[in-house]
Structures are given as C-alpha cells and as structure tokens.
Amino acid sequence: MLLTGPDGLKALTAAHDHGRALPGFVAYNLETVQGIVAAAEAHPGHPVLIQAGSSPFRHAGRDPLIRLALDAAAASSARIGVHLDHSRDLDEITVCLEAGYTSVMVDGSHLPFAENIALTREAVRRARDHGAWVEAELGALPGDEDVSTNAAACAAALTDPAQAAEFVAATGVDALAVAVGNVHGFTAEPVRLDLDRLSAIRSTVPVPLVLHGASGVPEAQLRAALARGVAKINVNAELRRAYLDAISAALPAALPGSDAVSVWSAGRSAVAEAASRVINALS
Ligand code: 13P
C-alpha cells in the first residue's frame, strides 16, 4: 500500500528516534521497481521508499515512471512511499506532488546558501498542500547519480553544522541530506564518514538526517551513522550493479533463443536480493 506522506514522516521520525533508517531505493524501470517491491514484501514491518525520478525520468520518461512507481506501491501489501530524488525543478516537484508522490527531495545544494533556502522554502510550501514531506540538501556530494565515477569526498563541500541548523529553521524542511564524506556511486577506496561532523550536525539539527551515496559504505560505518541521526539512506549503485551482474550471467543461456524475459527476470530477482540485503543491514 502507498505509505502516505504523514505516515511516511511518522516512520521516518520513529526510525530517527530509535537509531534505525528507512531505505530509499532508486528505480529506473519496471524490473527495478518490481525488485524493490519484492524486497519490501519480504520484510513486512520495514517501510521503504521507491525513489522514482528525477534523473531516472530521462531514461523511462516522467509520466510512465511516475505511474509505474505509484501503481506498484499502491498494489503491494508492503508499506511503500514514492519519493522524488534530487530535483532542482519546482515544476517537476509540483507534477510529482499532484500525481501523488508522498515525499520529494528538493536539491538546491549547488546554489548559494540564500538561494538554496529560497528554493527549499517554496518546495516545502508546495508539498504541504499535498501532505508530502520534504528532504533538502546542504553541502555537496561528489560523484554521479547514474554512473560510478570512483569519486573521492571533497573536504571543502562538507555540511557545516551551524549552517545546517540555520537552514532547517529557515526552510521548515522535514529531513536534511548531509555531506559527511559520503559519495554517490562506488569508490576506489572505502568511504570513511566524518562521524564527528555527523554528531555535531545531529546536536544542532532537530530533523532526521539523510545519507546519500550509501552504496559501498561499510556496514559498521552505516551503523555509526544511524546512531548519529541518519534516518534515511539512499541506495542506487548497489542495485544497478546487482542488476547488471545478473543480466550478464543470464545472457549466454538466453541469447540462442532470444529469451529476453529470462534476462529481465534475473535482473529483477537480483535487485530484490540486493535491496533485501540493505533492509537486513538496517534492521
Ligand atoms: P549510491 O549510488 O552511492 O547508492 O547513491 C544513491 C543516492 O544517493 C541517490 O540519491
């Protein structure tokens, strides 16, 4: 069933209060949506978020992916929110809110501080009309959302705790994505989160924190982040790699008969297994 905005925010707050986190899984197509839903159904009591857009809209088309994610969540026995990830575009945010998205991330992290505040405030205003909750970002994350680039953390762009407190108070945002050494995609060297910075942010910021770039972060680091206020983690590259490994392995047997269905199924199962591993790691 679709986890409504208010219920999703309650789940996020409860996770924050108990040192747990909701996973936000990025979906690009039918098989990734179905794999995420299968993982959620295998873990009753663990709400998840399907992050459908904004970058995946370029692959799947905006309206088809919106419908796919919302319909799959609504038809499931699991509690699944549908979330817009990394949107810089208020029109896109409005389209998703009107369609029924239960949360959105407005990403003004590339903007000067005052402009990030202004963009985020407007997204919060629009989301309130639809009962959706809002995540914003302060500090910049290296790497790419769709491709692993072996990026390294950039010390200059880490989230400043005092600025984070000011930002949250000025915007009324429900959750804050932070840059604490995390990177989008896999990295050449294992990520080492700046846990002291995370603790400092937690002590100044009252809302749940969000850790983007969770793929490849060692489990001990993830657990340490959960103990310091992170209540949502975003996972994309791990699902992409699982999908690609599975379809590569399935191809030789499928090619002689042009059996595309077996390849797609293998990809879907691999996404479900990878998402399940993440849910288990957060439990
Ligand atoms: P990864 O690709 O590193 O899992 O990051 C996902 C993410 O942060 C999406 O917003």
mmCIF file of C-alpha atoms and ligand atoms in Angstrom:
data_model
loop_
_atom_site.group_PDB
_atom_site.id
_atom_site.type_symbol
_atom_site.label_atom_id
_atom_site.label_comp_id
_atom_site.label_asym_id
_atom_site.label_seq_id
_atom_site.Cartn_x
_atom_site.Cartn_y
_atom_site.Cartn_z
ATOM 1 C CA MET A 1 0.000 0.000 0.000
ATOM 2 C CA LEU A 2 1.110 3.522 -0.574
ATOM 3 C CA LEU A 3 2.717 4.884 2.592
ATOM 4 C CA THR A 4 1.075 8.321 2.779
ATOM 5 C CA GLY A 5 3.148 11.443 3.380
ATOM 6 C CA PRO A 6 2.070 11.807 7.039
ATOM 7 C CA ASP A 7 2.612 8.085 7.716
ATOM 8 C CA GLY A 8 5.968 8.195 5.934
ATOM 9 C CA LEU A 9 7.046 11.125 8.074
ATOM 10 C CA LYS A 10 5.945 9.231 11.191
ATOM 11 C CA ALA A 11 8.009 6.218 10.063
ATOM 12 C CA LEU A 12 10.998 8.469 9.411
ATOM 13 C CA THR A 13 10.657 10.125 12.824
ATOM 14 C CA ALA A 14 10.288 6.757 14.558
ATOM 15 C CA ALA A 15 13.401 5.486 12.765
ATOM 16 C CA HIS A 16 15.258 8.625 13.883
ATOM 17 C CA ASP A 17 14.141 8.136 17.489
ATOM 18 C CA HIS A 18 15.274 4.504 17.550
ATOM 19 C CA GLY A 19 18.566 4.652 15.632
ATOM 20 C CA ARG A 20 17.122 2.978 12.541
ATOM 21 C CA ALA A 21 16.740 4.152 8.949
ATOM 22 C CA LEU A 22 14.371 3.896 6.009
ATOM 23 C CA PRO A 23 15.979 2.817 2.756
ATOM 24 C CA GLY A 24 15.364 4.942 -0.330
ATOM 25 C CA PHE A 25 15.986 2.760 -3.390
ATOM 26 C CA VAL A 26 16.419 4.349 -6.813
ATOM 27 C CA ALA A 27 14.296 2.806 -9.606
ATOM 28 C CA TYR A 28 14.705 3.274 -13.354
ATOM 29 C CA ASN A 29 12.392 0.761 -14.965
ATOM 30 C CA LEU A 30 9.808 -1.975 -14.461
ATOM 31 C CA GLU A 31 12.259 -4.566 -13.172
ATOM 32 C CA THR A 32 13.893 -2.264 -10.627
ATOM 33 C CA VAL A 33 10.500 -1.104 -9.323
ATOM 34 C CA GLN A 34 9.317 -4.718 -9.054
ATOM 35 C CA GLY A 35 12.550 -5.839 -7.381
ATOM 36 C CA ILE A 36 12.254 -3.121 -4.735
ATOM 37 C CA VAL A 37 8.600 -4.013 -4.115
ATOM 38 C CA ALA A 38 9.517 -7.717 -3.786
ATOM 39 C CA ALA A 39 12.175 -6.879 -1.195
ATOM 40 C CA ALA A 40 9.695 -4.743 0.760
ATOM 41 C CA GLU A 41 7.123 -7.548 0.688
ATOM 42 C CA ALA A 42 9.723 -9.997 2.004
ATOM 43 C CA HIS A 43 10.280 -7.707 5.018
ATOM 44 C CA PRO A 44 6.888 -6.819 6.462
ATOM 45 C CA GLY A 45 7.180 -4.070 9.048
ATOM 46 C CA HIS A 46 10.040 -2.348 7.185
ATOM 47 C CA PRO A 47 8.699 0.565 5.149
ATOM 48 C CA VAL A 48 10.750 1.500 2.089
ATOM 49 C CA LEU A 49 10.817 4.329 -0.417
ATOM 50 C CA ILE A 50 10.894 3.906 -4.178
ATOM 51 C CA GLN A 51 12.891 6.850 -5.495
ATOM 52 C CA ALA A 52 11.418 7.283 -8.971
ATOM 53 C CA GLY A 53 12.985 10.363 -10.595
ATOM 54 C CA SER A 54 14.284 12.834 -11.185
ATOM 55 C CA SER A 55 17.353 11.515 -13.037
ATOM 56 C CA PRO A 56 15.608 8.201 -13.963
ATOM 57 C CA PHE A 57 12.901 10.202 -15.753
ATOM 58 C CA ARG A 58 15.479 10.768 -18.501
ATOM 59 C CA HIS A 59 15.569 7.005 -19.085
ATOM 60 C CA ALA A 60 11.978 5.913 -18.520
ATOM 61 C CA GLY A 61 10.023 9.059 -19.298
ATOM 62 C CA ARG A 62 8.465 11.065 -16.488
ATOM 63 C CA ASP A 63 4.811 10.094 -16.696
ATOM 64 C CA PRO A 64 5.368 6.355 -17.262
ATOM 65 C CA LEU A 65 7.785 6.089 -14.328
ATOM 66 C CA ILE A 66 5.505 8.127 -12.064
ATOM 67 C CA ARG A 67 2.559 5.832 -12.834
ATOM 68 C CA LEU A 68 4.628 2.668 -12.588
ATOM 69 C CA ALA A 69 6.031 3.527 -9.158
ATOM 70 C CA LEU A 70 2.748 4.769 -7.693
ATOM 71 C CA ASP A 71 0.713 1.850 -9.036
ATOM 72 C CA ALA A 72 3.263 -0.728 -7.862
ATOM 73 C CA ALA A 73 3.347 0.806 -4.373
ATOM 74 C CA ALA A 74 -0.445 1.007 -4.150
ATOM 75 C CA ALA A 75 -0.888 -2.606 -5.284
ATOM 76 C CA SER A 76 1.657 -4.003 -2.817
ATOM 77 C CA SER A 77 0.980 -5.491 0.604
ATOM 78 C CA ALA A 78 4.111 -3.674 1.866
ATOM 79 C CA ARG A 79 4.253 -0.063 3.085
ATOM 80 C CA ILE A 80 5.986 1.833 0.305
ATOM 81 C CA GLY A 81 6.403 5.577 -0.153
ATOM 82 C CA VAL A 82 7.162 7.080 -3.552
ATOM 83 C CA HIS A 83 9.826 9.776 -3.426
ATOM 84 C CA LEU A 84 11.245 12.239 -5.942
ATOM 85 C CA ASP A 85 15.046 12.242 -5.575
ATOM 86 C CA HIS A 86 17.346 15.201 -6.366
ATOM 87 C CA SER A 87 15.010 17.612 -8.078
ATOM 88 C CA ARG A 88 16.134 21.148 -8.861
ATOM 89 C CA ASP A 89 12.918 21.996 -10.672
ATOM 90 C CA LEU A 90 9.828 23.303 -8.876
ATOM 91 C CA ASP A 91 7.606 22.452 -11.847
ATOM 92 C CA GLU A 92 8.800 18.838 -11.733
ATOM 93 C CA ILE A 93 8.203 18.771 -7.979
ATOM 94 C CA THR A 94 4.663 20.054 -8.495
ATOM 95 C CA VAL A 95 3.920 17.438 -11.166
ATOM 96 C CA CYS A 96 5.064 14.660 -8.819
ATOM 97 C CA LEU A 97 3.131 16.059 -5.839
ATOM 98 C CA GLU A 98 -0.020 16.347 -7.919
ATOM 99 C CA ALA A 99 0.440 12.770 -9.150
ATOM 100 C CA GLY A 100 0.578 11.516 -5.548
ATOM 101 C CA TYR A 101 4.253 11.348 -4.541
ATOM 102 C CA THR A 102 4.477 11.053 -0.798
ATOM 103 C CA SER A 103 7.795 12.906 -0.412
ATOM 104 C CA VAL A 104 10.196 14.936 -2.511
ATOM 105 C CA MET A 105 13.833 15.957 -2.307
ATOM 106 C CA VAL A 106 14.492 19.484 -3.442
ATOM 107 C CA ASP A 107 18.182 19.797 -4.276
ATOM 108 C CA GLY A 108 19.499 23.333 -4.046
ATOM 109 C CA SER A 109 22.894 22.170 -2.831
ATOM 110 C CA HIS A 110 24.566 23.680 -5.929
ATOM 111 C CA LEU A 111 23.134 27.130 -5.138
ATOM 112 C CA PRO A 112 24.419 29.870 -2.840
ATOM 113 C CA PHE A 113 23.037 29.437 0.694
ATOM 114 C CA ALA A 114 20.296 32.090 0.449
ATOM 115 C CA GLU A 115 19.087 30.723 -2.896
ATOM 116 C CA ASN A 116 19.058 27.167 -1.553
ATOM 117 C CA ILE A 117 16.888 28.425 1.316
ATOM 118 C CA ALA A 118 14.507 30.215 -1.066
ATOM 119 C CA LEU A 119 14.140 27.189 -3.380
ATOM 120 C CA THR A 120 13.648 24.823 -0.450
ATOM 121 C CA ARG A 121 11.077 27.060 1.262
ATOM 122 C CA GLU A 122 8.995 27.141 -1.907
ATOM 123 C CA ALA A 123 9.180 23.337 -2.278
ATOM 124 C CA VAL A 124 8.083 22.952 1.346
ATOM 125 C CA ARG A 125 5.167 25.327 0.752
ATOM 126 C CA ARG A 126 4.024 23.316 -2.275
ATOM 127 C CA ALA A 127 4.465 19.954 -0.552
ATOM 128 C CA ARG A 128 2.379 20.990 2.451
ATOM 129 C CA ASP A 129 -0.672 21.395 0.179
ATOM 130 C CA HIS A 130 -0.306 17.712 -0.735
ATOM 131 C CA GLY A 131 0.554 16.244 2.669
ATOM 132 C CA ALA A 132 4.014 15.270 1.424
ATOM 133 C CA TRP A 133 7.246 15.617 3.377
ATOM 134 C CA VAL A 134 10.384 17.262 2.058
ATOM 135 C CA GLU A 135 14.084 16.458 2.119
ATOM 136 C CA ALA A 136 16.666 19.089 1.159
ATOM 137 C CA GLU A 137 20.448 19.060 0.920
ATOM 138 C CA LEU A 138 23.201 21.224 2.310
ATOM 139 C CA GLY A 139 26.807 20.595 1.325
ATOM 140 C CA ALA A 140 27.788 18.946 -1.940
ATOM 141 C CA LEU A 141 28.238 15.275 -2.687
ATOM 142 C CA PRO A 142 30.878 14.227 -5.233
ATOM 143 C CA GLY A 143 30.132 11.575 -7.830
ATOM 144 C CA ASP A 144 27.342 10.931 -10.279
ATOM 145 C CA GLU A 145 23.846 9.664 -9.578
ATOM 146 C CA ASP A 146 23.703 7.223 -12.504
ATOM 147 C CA VAL A 147 27.307 6.086 -13.019
ATOM 148 C CA SER A 148 30.026 5.171 -10.522
ATOM 149 C CA THR A 149 32.967 7.508 -11.151
ATOM 150 C CA ASN A 150 35.272 6.487 -8.272
ATOM 151 C CA ALA A 151 34.826 9.997 -6.900
ATOM 152 C CA ALA A 152 36.540 10.977 -3.655
ATOM 153 C CA ALA A 153 34.989 13.013 -0.845
ATOM 154 C CA CYS A 154 35.625 16.748 -1.104
ATOM 155 C CA ALA A 155 36.543 18.295 2.257
ATOM 156 C CA ALA A 156 35.586 21.809 1.140
ATOM 157 C CA ALA A 157 31.951 20.917 0.497
ATOM 158 C CA LEU A 158 31.095 19.127 3.744
ATOM 159 C CA THR A 159 27.984 20.238 5.638
ATOM 160 C CA ASP A 160 28.610 22.881 8.280
ATOM 161 C CA PRO A 161 26.678 22.097 11.500
ATOM 162 C CA ALA A 162 25.798 25.716 12.374
ATOM 163 C CA GLN A 163 24.699 26.483 8.825
ATOM 164 C CA ALA A 164 22.645 23.283 8.793
ATOM 165 C CA ALA A 165 20.728 24.413 11.879
ATOM 166 C CA GLU A 166 20.055 27.814 10.299
ATOM 167 C CA PHE A 167 18.957 26.162 7.047
ATOM 168 C CA VAL A 168 16.485 23.805 8.709
ATOM 169 C CA ALA A 169 14.990 26.598 10.838
ATOM 170 C CA ALA A 170 14.662 28.900 7.811
ATOM 171 C CA THR A 171 13.080 26.340 5.493
ATOM 172 C CA GLY A 172 10.898 24.138 7.708
ATOM 173 C CA VAL A 173 12.233 21.107 5.854
ATOM 174 C CA ASP A 174 11.442 17.640 7.296
ATOM 175 C CA ALA A 175 14.760 15.884 6.615
ATOM 176 C CA LEU A 176 18.247 17.062 5.706
ATOM 177 C CA ALA A 177 20.708 15.307 3.398
ATOM 178 C CA VAL A 178 24.258 15.926 4.535
ATOM 179 C CA ALA A 179 27.741 15.712 3.060
ATOM 180 C CA VAL A 180 29.978 13.993 5.620
ATOM 181 C CA GLY A 181 32.435 12.171 3.376
ATOM 182 C CA ASN A 182 29.734 10.216 1.524
ATOM 183 C CA VAL A 183 29.958 9.914 -2.259
ATOM 184 C CA HIS A 184 27.497 8.932 -4.992
ATOM 185 C CA GLY A 185 28.410 5.578 -6.528
ATOM 186 C CA PHE A 186 31.171 3.116 -5.716
ATOM 187 C CA THR A 187 34.595 4.433 -4.793
ATOM 188 C CA ALA A 188 38.145 3.183 -5.318
ATOM 189 C CA GLU A 189 38.845 3.398 -1.571
ATOM 190 C CA PRO A 190 36.194 2.574 1.052
ATOM 191 C CA VAL A 191 34.324 5.655 2.216
ATOM 192 C CA ARG A 192 35.181 6.944 5.698
ATOM 193 C CA LEU A 193 32.387 9.071 7.074
ATOM 194 C CA ASP A 194 33.240 12.104 9.206
ATOM 195 C CA LEU A 195 31.388 10.821 12.264
ATOM 196 C CA ASP A 196 32.400 13.750 14.476
ATOM 197 C CA ARG A 197 30.842 16.132 11.974
ATOM 198 C CA LEU A 198 27.722 13.972 11.846
ATOM 199 C CA SER A 199 27.451 14.086 15.656
ATOM 200 C CA ALA A 200 27.868 17.862 15.580
ATOM 201 C CA ILE A 201 25.155 18.201 12.920
ATOM 202 C CA ARG A 202 22.852 15.967 14.916
ATOM 203 C CA SER A 203 23.299 18.119 18.003
ATOM 204 C CA THR A 204 22.265 21.275 16.117
ATOM 205 C CA VAL A 205 19.641 19.911 13.706
ATOM 206 C CA PRO A 206 16.365 18.547 15.102
ATOM 207 C CA VAL A 207 15.120 16.745 11.955
ATOM 208 C CA PRO A 208 16.168 13.303 10.660
ATOM 209 C CA LEU A 209 19.347 13.266 8.560
ATOM 210 C CA VAL A 210 19.720 11.552 5.194
ATOM 211 C CA LEU A 211 22.813 9.762 3.930
ATOM 212 C CA HIS A 212 23.077 9.730 0.152
ATOM 213 C CA GLY A 213 25.642 7.529 -1.533
ATOM 214 C CA ALA A 214 25.139 4.551 0.770
ATOM 215 C CA SER A 215 26.344 2.014 -1.822
ATOM 216 C CA GLY A 216 29.647 0.532 -0.761
ATOM 217 C CA VAL A 217 29.681 2.222 2.644
ATOM 218 C CA PRO A 218 30.959 -0.413 5.111
ATOM 219 C CA GLU A 219 28.180 -1.711 7.370
ATOM 220 C CA ALA A 220 29.966 -0.553 10.550
ATOM 221 C CA GLN A 221 30.057 2.998 9.132
ATOM 222 C CA LEU A 222 26.373 2.793 8.270
ATOM 223 C CA ARG A 223 25.515 1.674 11.787
ATOM 224 C CA ALA A 224 27.602 4.504 13.228
ATOM 225 C CA ALA A 225 25.703 6.950 11.012
ATOM 226 C CA LEU A 226 22.344 5.584 12.196
ATOM 227 C CA ALA A 227 23.473 6.124 15.784
ATOM 228 C CA ARG A 228 24.140 9.775 14.870
ATOM 229 C CA GLY A 229 20.764 10.820 13.490
ATOM 230 C CA VAL A 230 20.746 9.362 9.966
ATOM 231 C CA ALA A 231 17.227 8.002 9.456
ATOM 232 C CA LYS A 232 17.145 7.544 5.677
ATOM 233 C CA ILE A 233 19.822 6.093 3.426
ATOM 234 C CA ASN A 234 19.819 6.281 -0.356
ATOM 235 C CA VAL A 235 20.929 3.290 -2.388
ATOM 236 C CA ASN A 236 21.353 3.187 -6.129
ATOM 237 C CA ALA A 237 24.714 1.816 -7.392
ATOM 238 C CA GLU A 238 24.352 -1.423 -5.405
ATOM 239 C CA LEU A 239 21.069 -2.173 -7.167
ATOM 240 C CA ARG A 240 22.486 -1.211 -10.571
ATOM 241 C CA ARG A 241 25.500 -3.467 -10.100
ATOM 242 C CA ALA A 242 23.357 -6.390 -8.922
ATOM 243 C CA TYR A 243 21.082 -5.928 -11.941
ATOM 244 C CA LEU A 244 23.965 -5.756 -14.419
ATOM 245 C CA ASP A 245 25.835 -8.726 -12.910
ATOM 246 C CA ALA A 246 22.667 -10.834 -13.078
ATOM 247 C CA ILE A 247 21.749 -9.988 -16.640
ATOM 248 C CA SER A 248 25.367 -10.560 -17.782
ATOM 249 C CA ALA A 249 25.292 -14.010 -16.195
ATOM 250 C CA ALA A 250 21.892 -14.810 -17.735
ATOM 251 C CA LEU A 251 22.766 -13.663 -21.253
ATOM 252 C CA PRO A 252 24.739 -16.656 -22.614
ATOM 253 C CA ALA A 253 21.856 -19.062 -21.967
ATOM 254 C CA ALA A 254 19.277 -16.575 -23.205
ATOM 255 C CA LEU A 255 20.892 -15.495 -26.459
ATOM 256 C CA PRO A 256 20.301 -18.608 -28.591
ATOM 257 C CA GLY A 257 16.528 -18.397 -28.080
ATOM 258 C CA SER A 258 16.353 -14.596 -27.824
ATOM 259 C CA ASP A 259 14.904 -15.226 -24.369
ATOM 260 C CA ALA A 260 14.779 -11.647 -23.128
ATOM 261 C CA VAL A 261 12.248 -12.499 -20.428
ATOM 262 C CA SER A 262 14.697 -14.745 -18.566
ATOM 263 C CA VAL A 263 17.269 -11.930 -18.601
ATOM 264 C CA TRP A 264 14.823 -9.334 -17.290
ATOM 265 C CA SER A 265 13.647 -11.775 -14.600
ATOM 266 C CA ALA A 266 17.211 -12.421 -13.491
ATOM 267 C CA GLY A 267 17.754 -8.665 -13.203
ATOM 268 C CA ARG A 268 14.579 -8.218 -11.193
ATOM 269 C CA SER A 269 15.492 -11.028 -8.759
ATOM 270 C CA ALA A 270 18.969 -9.585 -8.284
ATOM 271 C CA VAL A 271 17.537 -6.157 -7.436
ATOM 272 C CA ALA A 272 15.195 -7.794 -4.907
ATOM 273 C CA GLU A 273 18.121 -9.633 -3.287
ATOM 274 C CA ALA A 274 20.311 -6.525 -3.166
ATOM 275 C CA ALA A 275 17.508 -4.417 -1.679
ATOM 276 C CA SER A 276 16.804 -7.181 0.861
ATOM 277 C CA ARG A 277 20.443 -7.138 1.943
ATOM 278 C CA VAL A 278 20.173 -3.404 2.613
ATOM 279 C CA ILE A 279 16.917 -3.799 4.565
ATOM 280 C CA ASN A 280 18.523 -6.558 6.659
ATOM 281 C CA ALA A 281 21.573 -4.392 7.333
ATOM 282 C CA LEU A 282 19.286 -1.656 8.668
ATOM 283 C CA SER A 283 17.244 -3.962 10.873
HETATM 284 P P1 13P B 1 24.657 5.397 -4.414
HETATM 285 O O1 13P B 1 24.555 5.243 -5.888
HETATM 286 O O2 13P B 1 26.035 5.612 -3.934
HETATM 287 O O3 13P B 1 23.961 4.307 -3.689
HETATM 288 O O4 13P B 1 23.869 6.754 -4.040
HETATM 289 C C1 13P B 1 22.473 6.804 -4.222
HETATM 290 C C2 13P B 1 21.911 8.122 -3.873
HETATM 291 O O5 13P B 1 22.421 8.815 -3.026
HETATM 292 C C3 13P B 1 20.709 8.572 -4.581
HETATM 293 O O6 13P B 1 20.307 9.836 -4.213
#
